[in-house]
XYZ file of N, CA and C in Angstrom:
741
model
N 52.913 65.902 323.619
C 51.534 66.866 324.038
C 50.348 66.530 323.433
N 49.373 65.907 322.915
C 47.809 66.516 322.926
C 47.120 68.179 322.853
N 47.072 68.264 321.215
C 46.712 69.932 321.700
C 45.242 69.427 321.671
N 45.107 68.737 321.712
C 43.373 68.739 321.301
C 42.747 68.158 322.056
N 41.664 68.127 323.295
C 41.085 67.698 324.091
C 39.574 67.413 323.815
N 39.536 66.118 323.469
C 37.393 65.743 322.940
C 37.032 64.935 324.383
N 36.249 65.367 324.685
C 35.573 64.283 325.543
C 33.907 64.344 325.239
N 33.557 64.151 326.434
C 31.584 63.608 327.113
C 31.655 64.945 328.073
N 31.161 65.669 327.803
C 31.137 67.110 328.569
C 31.165 66.615 331.076
N 30.336 66.373 330.669
C 30.782 65.756 332.172
C 32.106 64.950 332.550
N 32.489 64.100 331.602
C 33.818 64.183 331.849
C 35.156 64.565 331.896
N 34.565 65.806 331.499
C 36.225 67.219 330.744
C 35.969 67.842 332.392
N 34.465 68.103 333.125
C 34.249 68.359 334.006
C 34.666 68.168 335.328
N 34.708 66.327 334.788
C 35.354 65.238 336.505
C 37.036 65.953 336.708
N 37.095 65.947 334.892
C 39.119 65.968 334.132
C 39.291 67.013 335.026
N 38.833 68.098 335.472
C 39.048 69.327 335.346
C 39.376 69.631 336.964
N 38.344 69.294 337.413
C 38.605 69.050 339.286
C 39.126 68.035 339.421
N 39.824 66.702 338.443
C 41.310 66.689 339.476
C 42.326 67.206 339.059
N 42.435 67.949 337.915
C 43.793 68.319 338.056
C 44.376 70.032 339.056
N 42.522 70.524 339.401
C 42.092 70.933 339.688
C 43.010 70.979 341.344
N 41.959 69.907 341.733
C 42.272 68.622 343.179
C 43.664 68.826 343.533
N 44.175 68.387 342.598
C 46.241 67.395 342.799
C 46.707 68.732 342.568
N 46.192 69.736 341.854
C 47.404 70.694 342.160
C 48.231 70.566 340.725
N 47.847 70.139 339.341
C 48.137 69.973 338.532
C 47.609 70.999 337.986
N 48.972 72.029 337.341
C 48.863 72.873 336.380
C 49.145 73.256 335.163
N 49.989 71.692 334.338
C 50.801 71.655 333.847
C 50.147 71.312 332.243
N 49.201 70.785 331.997
C 47.899 70.095 331.674
C 47.097 71.078 331.027
N 47.859 71.146 329.234
C 47.414 72.287 329.262
C 46.709 72.506 327.214
N 45.666 72.891 326.786
C 45.171 72.713 325.008
C 45.391 74.060 324.480
N 45.425 73.488 323.383
C 44.261 75.129 322.166
C 43.202 75.143 322.325
N 42.888 73.796 322.367
C 41.111 73.751 321.894
C 40.569 72.254 322.846
N 39.554 72.381 323.553
C 38.659 71.189 324.543
C 37.844 71.498 323.337
N 37.146 70.084 323.295
C 35.984 70.554 322.251
C 35.169 69.106 323.242
N 33.498 69.992 323.126
C 32.875 68.702 324.451
C 31.162 68.548 323.595
N 30.992 67.453 323.613
C 30.188 67.170 323.423
C 29.891 65.566 323.867
N 28.625 65.025 323.330
C 28.237 63.928 323.740
C 27.126 64.183 325.342
N 27.271 65.019 326.349
C 25.834 65.750 326.680
C 26.194 67.239 326.860
N 24.994 67.341 328.051
C 25.684 68.641 328.151
C 25.711 69.596 328.669
N 25.975 70.339 328.222
C 27.259 71.130 328.601
C 26.578 71.780 329.151
N 26.462 72.350 331.244
C 26.182 73.326 331.804
C 26.944 74.927 331.995
N 26.043 75.581 332.549
C 27.180 76.832 333.026
C 27.558 76.621 333.744
N 27.630 75.770 334.309
C 29.040 75.845 335.477
C 29.989 75.137 335.164
N 29.816 74.089 334.395
C 30.463 73.124 334.297
C 31.550 74.445 333.570
N 30.661 74.775 332.397
C 32.130 75.778 331.585
C 32.824 76.964 331.850
N 32.056 77.444 332.913
C 33.203 78.069 333.775
C 34.004 77.572 334.823
N 33.977 76.416 335.181
C 34.965 76.119 336.090
C 35.904 75.890 335.068
N 35.617 75.178 333.581
C 36.559 74.389 333.062
C 37.943 75.924 331.810
N 36.395 76.385 332.410
C 37.200 78.028 331.314
C 38.591 79.039 332.465
N 37.242 78.566 333.505
C 38.879 79.344 334.912
C 39.723 78.808 334.445
N 39.693 77.495 334.454
C 41.216 76.538 334.972
C 42.150 77.020 333.259
N 40.982 76.124 332.134
C 42.092 76.244 331.326
C 41.809 77.725 329.800
N 41.240 78.177 330.002
C 40.825 79.424 329.710
C 40.112 79.579 328.818
N 39.937 80.787 327.863
C 38.560 80.365 326.093
C 38.518 79.295 325.415
N 38.878 78.213 325.710
C 39.430 77.743 324.288
C 39.017 76.155 324.066
N 37.269 76.122 326.002
C 36.158 75.147 325.016
C 34.899 74.820 324.275
N 34.648 74.512 323.100
C 33.397 74.485 322.312
C 32.991 73.390 322.596
N 31.721 73.823 322.638
C 30.702 72.864 322.510
C 29.232 72.506 320.922
N 29.788 71.304 320.795
C 29.156 71.317 320.062
C 28.618 69.908 320.078
N 27.152 70.008 319.207
C 26.348 68.586 319.817
C 26.130 68.662 317.746
N 25.838 66.553 318.161
C 25.212 65.984 317.521
C 24.533 64.440 317.496
N 24.628 63.905 317.307
C 23.995 62.033 317.070
C 24.410 61.009 315.913
N 24.518 60.288 316.448
C 23.990 58.446 316.393
C 24.160 58.828 314.569
N 22.941 59.104 313.927
C 21.865 58.980 313.107
C 23.000 60.045 311.878
N 22.567 60.802 312.561
C 23.582 61.656 311.584
C 24.786 62.485 311.428
N 25.136 62.251 312.994
C 26.669 62.686 313.069
C 26.672 64.630 314.389
N 27.386 65.120 312.757
C 27.097 67.025 313.817
C 26.136 66.908 313.410
N 25.800 68.017 313.849
C 24.163 69.015 314.093
C 24.712 70.350 314.156
N 25.042 70.812 315.187
C 26.073 71.639 314.774
C 26.918 72.662 316.313
N 27.491 73.023 316.361
C 28.559 73.441 316.763
C 28.928 75.370 317.330
N 30.197 75.460 318.025
C 29.985 77.408 318.699
C 31.120 77.131 317.686
N 31.432 78.670 318.042
C 32.337 79.543 317.194
C 33.357 80.021 318.251
N 34.559 80.678 317.603
C 34.881 81.606 318.485
C 33.966 82.071 319.462
N 32.570 82.890 319.066
C 32.055 84.041 319.457
C 31.442 82.653 320.969
N 31.134 82.099 320.941
C 30.456 81.190 322.148
C 29.686 81.881 322.562
N 28.140 82.292 321.427
C 27.062 82.420 321.698
C 26.502 81.371 320.512
N 25.956 80.507 321.379
C 24.912 79.786 320.797
C 25.993 78.257 319.181
N 25.694 77.966 319.461
C 25.408 76.267 318.089
C 25.715 76.931 316.500
N 26.032 77.267 315.461
C 25.626 77.882 314.311
C 25.501 75.620 314.123
N 23.984 75.085 313.180
C 23.919 74.279 312.432
C 24.699 74.097 311.531
N 25.383 72.272 311.033
C 26.019 72.127 309.873
C 24.702 72.855 309.074
N 23.816 72.934 308.364
C 22.927 73.661 307.357
C 23.737 73.283 305.759
N 25.386 72.817 305.817
C 25.484 72.924 304.465
C 24.326 71.257 304.340
N 24.966 70.558 304.874
C 24.331 68.638 304.792
C 22.316 68.450 305.897
N 22.045 69.703 306.222
C 20.999 68.693 307.052
C 20.052 70.370 307.708
N 19.320 69.902 307.977
C 17.753 70.591 307.910
C 17.225 70.431 309.035
N 17.243 71.856 310.210
C 17.212 71.231 311.313
C 16.092 71.991 311.721
N 14.914 72.050 312.958
C 13.593 72.265 313.022
C 13.156 72.691 314.278
N 13.548 73.160 315.343
C 12.799 72.971 315.966
C 11.824 73.299 317.224
N 10.773 71.885 317.020
C 9.044 71.915 316.985
C 8.556 72.921 318.032
N 8.231 73.885 318.054
C 7.096 74.336 319.306
C 8.395 75.295 319.759
N 9.449 75.298 320.028
C 9.487 75.846 320.395
C 10.864 78.166 319.703
N 11.389 78.180 320.577
C 12.019 80.003 320.172
C 13.231 79.707 320.786
N 14.111 82.196 320.948
C 14.438 81.943 321.645
C 14.714 81.826 323.003
N 13.300 81.633 323.883
C 13.384 81.600 325.272
C 12.425 80.185 325.621
N 12.149 79.663 324.759
C 10.981 77.715 325.096
C 11.865 76.870 324.341
N 12.179 75.918 324.954
C 12.752 74.991 323.627
C 12.203 74.174 323.464
N 12.956 73.599 322.464
C 11.461 72.211 321.367
C 11.861 71.112 321.086
N 11.032 70.735 320.221
C 12.141 69.084 320.246
C 13.245 69.339 318.328
N 14.012 68.814 318.784
C 14.985 69.430 317.168
C 14.407 68.131 317.037
N 14.311 68.220 315.628
C 13.551 67.193 314.509
C 15.138 67.642 313.710
N 15.512 67.096 312.242
C 16.753 66.423 311.658
C 16.054 66.200 309.884
N 16.728 67.268 308.805
C 15.912 65.688 308.615
C 17.977 66.217 307.114
N 17.974 65.298 306.634
C 19.704 64.568 306.363
C 19.357 65.246 304.750
N 20.206 65.677 304.537
C 20.763 66.170 302.928
C 21.065 64.810 301.913
N 22.494 64.781 302.736
C 23.162 63.843 302.179
C 23.783 62.440 301.785
N 22.828 62.006 302.989
C 22.789 60.519 303.259
C 21.660 60.342 301.695
N 22.037 59.277 300.948
C 21.016 59.264 300.276
C 20.904 57.288 300.280
N 21.869 56.750 301.734
C 21.394 55.431 301.639
C 20.263 54.807 303.021
N 20.325 55.519 303.361
C 19.344 55.761 303.928
C 18.752 56.945 304.831
N 17.671 58.069 303.964
C 17.735 59.350 304.166
C 16.573 59.507 305.311
N 17.484 59.708 306.161
C 16.682 60.417 307.147
C 15.729 61.737 307.407
N 14.167 61.564 307.171
C 13.160 62.490 306.868
C 12.508 63.331 308.046
N 12.316 64.227 308.136
C 12.158 65.204 309.465
C 11.901 63.445 310.823
N 13.025 63.716 310.586
C 13.234 62.842 312.171
C 13.867 63.442 313.951
N 13.483 63.657 314.661
C 13.149 63.717 315.645
C 13.726 62.919 316.373
N 15.182 64.299 316.904
C 16.483 62.868 317.691
C 16.482 62.743 319.254
N 15.210 63.700 319.749
C 14.147 63.740 320.955
C 15.656 65.019 322.617
N 15.884 64.703 321.225
C 16.015 66.722 322.569
C 15.286 67.637 322.354
N 16.078 68.750 323.554
C 15.373 69.721 323.846
C 16.389 70.681 323.025
N 16.442 72.262 322.931
C 16.443 73.083 322.441
C 15.981 74.427 321.737
N 16.332 75.703 322.198
C 15.817 76.622 321.769
C 17.011 77.334 320.491
N 16.146 78.216 319.959
C 17.132 78.273 318.672
C 17.117 79.802 318.845
N 18.287 81.035 318.474
C 19.383 81.371 318.710
C 18.035 82.864 317.720
N 18.544 83.555 318.878
C 17.948 85.350 317.940
C 18.600 85.717 316.737
N 19.206 86.523 315.937
C 19.755 87.415 315.147
C 21.090 87.382 314.688
N 21.690 87.974 314.262
C 23.711 87.116 313.413
C 24.363 87.050 314.787
N 24.276 85.799 313.826
C 25.636 85.517 314.926
C 27.358 86.744 314.987
N 28.530 87.581 316.084
C 29.207 88.303 315.813
C 30.265 88.058 314.775
N 30.412 86.197 314.266
C 31.412 85.627 313.866
C 31.203 86.576 312.393
N 29.793 86.522 311.786
C 29.666 86.442 310.144
C 29.072 85.731 309.834
N 29.353 84.819 310.006
C 28.550 83.106 309.881
C 27.447 83.689 308.976
N 26.307 83.306 308.617
C 25.402 82.927 307.533
C 24.661 81.520 308.182
N 25.411 80.287 309.133
C 24.487 79.668 309.492
C 23.421 79.960 310.393
N 23.188 79.429 310.687
C 20.809 79.969 311.772
C 22.622 78.529 312.593
N 21.486 79.435 313.581
C 21.910 78.324 315.577
C 21.107 78.533 316.177
N 21.514 77.127 316.800
C 21.021 76.251 318.320
C 21.121 78.168 319.641
N 20.528 78.202 320.139
C 20.518 78.931 321.655
C 20.974 77.679 322.371
N 20.661 77.351 323.408
C 21.243 75.610 324.052
C 20.421 74.408 324.006
N 21.416 73.535 324.338
C 20.849 72.480 323.763
C 19.700 72.298 325.729
N 19.738 71.498 325.821
C 18.719 70.710 326.988
C 18.971 69.643 327.301
N 18.789 68.044 326.036
C 19.010 67.020 326.400
C 17.515 66.590 325.860
N 17.743 65.236 326.466
C 16.658 64.254 325.991
C 15.353 64.965 326.475
N 14.057 64.087 325.272
C 13.081 64.686 325.811
C 12.225 63.862 327.013
N 13.234 62.533 326.837
C 13.336 60.991 328.532
C 14.120 61.786 329.655
N 14.616 63.041 329.711
C 15.169 63.480 330.518
C 14.217 64.547 331.291
N 12.906 64.222 331.056
C 11.694 65.209 331.093
C 11.627 64.839 332.593
N 11.505 65.567 334.066
C 10.250 65.259 334.624
C 8.712 65.346 334.583
N 7.969 65.714 335.660
C 7.050 66.399 336.206
C 6.150 66.756 337.226
N 5.501 67.612 337.702
C 5.394 68.915 339.259
C 3.875 66.743 339.413
N 3.241 67.871 340.567
C 2.410 66.322 340.751
C 1.425 66.501 340.419
N 1.212 67.892 339.838
C 0.561 68.603 338.843
C 0.089 68.304 337.095
N 1.054 67.511 336.968
C 1.245 67.319 335.826
C 2.904 68.631 334.145
N 3.256 68.955 335.253
C 3.808 70.577 334.533
C 5.288 69.428 334.672
N 5.178 70.247 333.094
C 7.777 69.579 332.479
C 8.097 69.480 333.407
N 8.899 69.501 333.671
C 10.870 70.365 334.418
C 12.032 69.615 333.498
N 12.681 70.247 333.468
C 13.668 70.112 332.267
C 14.910 69.804 333.685
N 15.173 67.867 333.587
C 16.106 67.684 334.075
C 16.447 68.022 334.605
N 17.733 68.391 332.612
C 18.883 69.815 333.083
C 19.071 71.353 333.704
N 18.152 71.622 333.328
C 17.576 72.212 334.507
C 17.723 72.831 335.702
N 16.968 72.013 336.276
C 17.363 70.683 338.235
C 18.242 71.061 338.211
N 18.809 70.740 337.351
C 21.162 70.201 337.530
C 21.507 71.425 338.104
N 21.390 72.170 336.237
C 22.317 73.580 336.929
C 21.344 74.348 337.386
N 20.525 74.437 338.094
C 19.471 76.089 338.948
C 19.944 75.703 340.262
N 19.883 74.544 340.817
C 20.403 74.101 341.836
C 21.074 72.644 342.530
N 21.437 71.798 342.543
C 21.228 70.723 342.177
C 23.210 71.237 342.734
N 24.095 71.236 341.708
C 25.516 72.006 341.732
C 25.862 72.536 342.103
N 24.879 73.744 342.967
C 25.296 74.274 343.585
C 25.034 73.920 344.922
N 24.723 72.971 345.676
C 24.541 72.511 347.078
C 25.832 71.592 347.547
N 25.829 72.314 349.055
C 27.427 72.213 349.571
C 27.300 70.682 350.115
N 28.662 69.497 350.585
C 28.275 68.488 350.365
C 27.823 67.720 349.093
N 28.088 67.956 348.457
C 26.564 66.252 347.454
C 27.867 66.597 345.857
N 28.299 66.045 345.761
C 29.039 65.629 344.802
C 28.727 65.315 343.471
N 27.999 64.142 343.181
C 27.031 64.087 342.031
C 25.622 63.705 342.838
N 24.768 64.319 342.340
C 23.612 63.406 342.858
C 22.265 62.364 341.021
N 21.300 61.778 341.357
C 20.688 61.511 340.297
C 19.046 61.191 340.723
N 18.433 61.941 339.922
C 17.127 61.879 340.987
C 16.193 61.238 339.364
N 15.143 60.362 340.287
C 14.850 58.965 339.481
C 12.664 59.523 340.189
N 12.351 59.577 339.047
C 11.013 60.084 339.397
C 9.795 58.501 338.210
N 9.498 57.597 339.917
C 8.799 56.649 339.480
C 7.869 57.010 340.031
N 6.479 58.172 340.063
C 5.651 58.415 340.188
C 5.193 59.965 339.798
N 4.136 59.775 339.892
C 4.055 61.176 339.667
C 4.168 62.825 340.537
N 3.969 61.908 342.377
C 4.136 62.514 343.737
C 5.476 62.165 344.309
N 6.235 61.115 343.101
C 7.606 60.588 344.458
C 8.313 60.905 344.024
N 9.745 60.887 344.399
C 11.338 60.749 343.947
C 12.158 60.826 344.218
N 12.883 59.071 344.267
C 14.285 59.759 344.211
C 15.662 59.533 344.493
N 15.270 60.956 344.568
C 17.492 61.522 344.426
C 18.628 60.674 345.758
N 19.538 60.150 344.544
C 20.680 59.494 344.823
C 21.621 60.588 344.619
N 22.585 60.736 346.471
C 23.595 61.315 346.334
C 24.785 60.778 346.104
N 25.413 60.639 346.091
C 27.402 60.364 345.771
C 27.741 61.818 346.844
N 28.080 61.770 348.383
C 28.286 63.148 348.932
C 29.825 62.785 349.356
N 30.424 64.160 349.871
C 31.778 65.281 349.371
C 31.617 65.118 351.426
N 33.045 65.039 351.652
C 33.421 65.191 352.768
C 32.457 66.347 354.148
N 31.629 67.355 352.919
C 30.936 68.066 354.152
C 29.430 68.195 354.450
N 29.036 66.593 354.075
C 27.027 66.334 353.883
C 27.587 66.586 354.794
N 26.007 66.813 354.669
C 25.449 66.842 356.059
C 23.925 66.715 356.506
N 23.308 67.184 357.233
C 21.627 67.727 357.538
C 21.383 69.198 356.704
N 22.492 69.718 356.446
C 22.346 71.005 355.814
C 22.177 71.053 354.535
N 23.120 70.168 354.392
C 23.072 69.837 353.032
C 21.783 68.412 352.420
N 20.624 68.320 352.987
C 19.678 67.677 352.999
C 18.125 68.844 353.573
N 18.692 70.031 354.015
C 17.769 70.726 353.971
C 18.070 71.350 352.787
N 19.022 71.959 352.319
C 19.512 72.821 351.373
C 18.776 71.672 350.208
N 18.640 70.862 350.492
C 18.117 69.719 349.297
C 16.614 69.831 349.242
N 15.814 69.458 350.674
C 14.507 69.388 350.626
C 13.914 70.931 349.833
N 14.083 72.301 350.327
C 13.638 73.403 350.077
C 14.246 73.956 348.418
N 14.470 73.381 347.670
C 15.113 73.101 346.530
C 13.697 71.844 345.775
N 13.328 70.729 346.154
C 12.814 70.520 345.380
C 11.062 71.026 346.011
N 11.556 71.199 347.328
C 10.095 72.327 347.316
C 9.257 73.566 346.383
N 10.877 74.139 346.240
C 10.541 75.176 344.078
C 10.463 75.246 343.320
N 10.062 73.511 342.808
C 10.993 73.395 341.744
C 9.227 72.445 341.838
N 9.434 70.786 341.998
C 7.925 70.487 342.373
C 6.835 70.956 342.651
N 6.878 71.325 344.195
C 5.534 71.602 344.901
C 6.183 70.836 346.737
N 5.904 71.522 347.814
C 6.271 70.309 349.495
C 4.736 68.791 348.456
N 4.105 69.205 347.803
C 3.191 68.254 347.879
C 4.468 66.285 346.901
N 5.679 66.854 346.052
C 6.080 65.708 346.130
C 6.702 65.143 347.333
N 5.877 63.745 347.634
C 7.401 63.295 348.140
C 8.390 62.533 348.371
N 9.356 62.531 348.682
C 10.600 62.375 348.226
C 11.179 60.864 348.615
N 12.615 60.707 348.437
C 13.333 59.644 349.429
C 14.997 60.049 348.699
N 15.827 59.496 349.843
C 16.886 60.381 349.325
C 17.864 58.996 349.670
N 18.959 58.351 348.796
C 20.042 57.818 349.100
C 21.275 57.587 348.728
N 22.005 57.483 350.181
C 23.157 58.302 349.334
C 24.353 56.465 349.795
N 25.027 56.332 347.832
C 25.793 55.946 347.186
C 27.005 56.551 347.659
N 27.823 55.154 346.493
C 28.900 55.353 346.477
C 29.277 55.642 344.999
N 28.345 55.675 344.536
C 28.853 56.341 342.931
C 27.788 56.110 342.202
N 27.602 56.505 341.343
C 26.809 56.222 340.069
C 26.843 56.463 338.951
N 27.344 55.438 338.386
C 27.976 54.566 337.527
C 26.544 54.865 335.049
N 27.562 55.472 334.570
C 27.642 55.726 333.722
C 26.073 55.043 333.072
N 26.029 55.600 332.377
C 25.087 54.480 331.288
C 26.645 53.863 330.247
N 25.550 52.344 328.740
C 25.842 51.621 329.056
C 26.795 52.671 327.667
N 27.183 53.577 327.386
C 27.340 54.334 326.055
C 28.486 55.298 326.375
N 28.189 55.258 327.856
C 29.120 56.087 329.183
C 29.347 57.660 329.246
N 27.559 57.954 329.197
C 27.256 58.918 330.078
C 26.243 59.069 330.930
N 26.261 60.208 331.198
C 25.488 60.868 333.066
C 24.662 60.792 332.851
N 23.924 59.908 333.371
C 22.103 60.472 332.577
C 21.786 60.794 334.471
N 21.724 63.052 334.498
C 20.780 63.466 335.599
C 19.939 62.813 336.181
N 18.742 62.846 335.264
C 17.423 62.130 336.331
C 16.794 61.641 334.105
N 16.106 60.362 335.206
C 15.386 59.608 334.710
C 13.685 59.685 335.379
N 13.172 59.746 334.304
C 11.785 59.677 334.231
C 10.895 58.304 334.846
N 10.147 57.522 334.850
C 10.340 56.161 335.227
C 8.327 56.323 335.379
N 8.118 57.133 334.308
C 6.752 57.634 333.701
C 5.754 56.440 332.977
N 4.444 56.192 333.187
C 3.991 55.164 332.080
C 3.181 56.482 331.417
N 3.467 57.032 329.941
C 2.861 57.810 329.698
C 1.256 58.282 329.949
N 0.787 57.123 330.593
C -0.968 57.548 331.360
C -0.749 57.797 332.296
N 0.321 58.432 333.433
C 0.503 58.665 333.846
C 0.153 60.076 333.863
N 0.450 60.172 332.892
C 0.863 62.354 333.039
C -0.421 63.036 331.801
N -0.778 63.441 332.851
C -1.677 64.678 331.710
C -1.423 64.674 331.561
N -2.353 66.062 330.094
C -1.653 66.377 328.856
C -2.259 67.615 329.277
N -1.027 68.391 328.985
C -0.774 69.480 328.534
C -2.052 70.053 327.982
């Protein structure tokens, strides 16, 4: 049997839920490496509740490969500073900023201050593991996942998912699409318990995040297809940049 499981964050979570739902308890791993997608706190709790504290999150991109990864302390992600210079523009320990990387090894096609398109925070203070590498606090996903309130305030799509959508009864999967500054469409894959209480909860949650001025439609679907690269995109912003008020 394999000792290490490597996969997309959401896929590992779906796999864990499948094992739990079918009472399969003899599948175990020495380590589980989550990559390619933002690992949500609720997903981590579910995975570790079933497999134990063997989950390690990693962050990277196609252009420079591995950027940062967790250690045994699970307190942020250590930057692979031996070969990369990583900056978080406009960010700190509490505010996400834009991730910019410089590849110090690639001499064939140098990447100088390349903006990856992701948002992350910076971890403060030394890690208890003793490593001196700089750390990212949390990776929040693509800048293209950012949605906006009718007033033009940015809202992280990942934070919406993490804050309330995964806690709504009757909803197995969801995707939110913004096509204008005052309108979103929420696609839902229903669970058996889906009903009017689920919709009432969704309306309240959307009001809390976007305000009651945000118009919304709900589409109940059988499944939400992943992207061509196998990733699940929770939030999609279709706004033209000209529609977004200046910060």
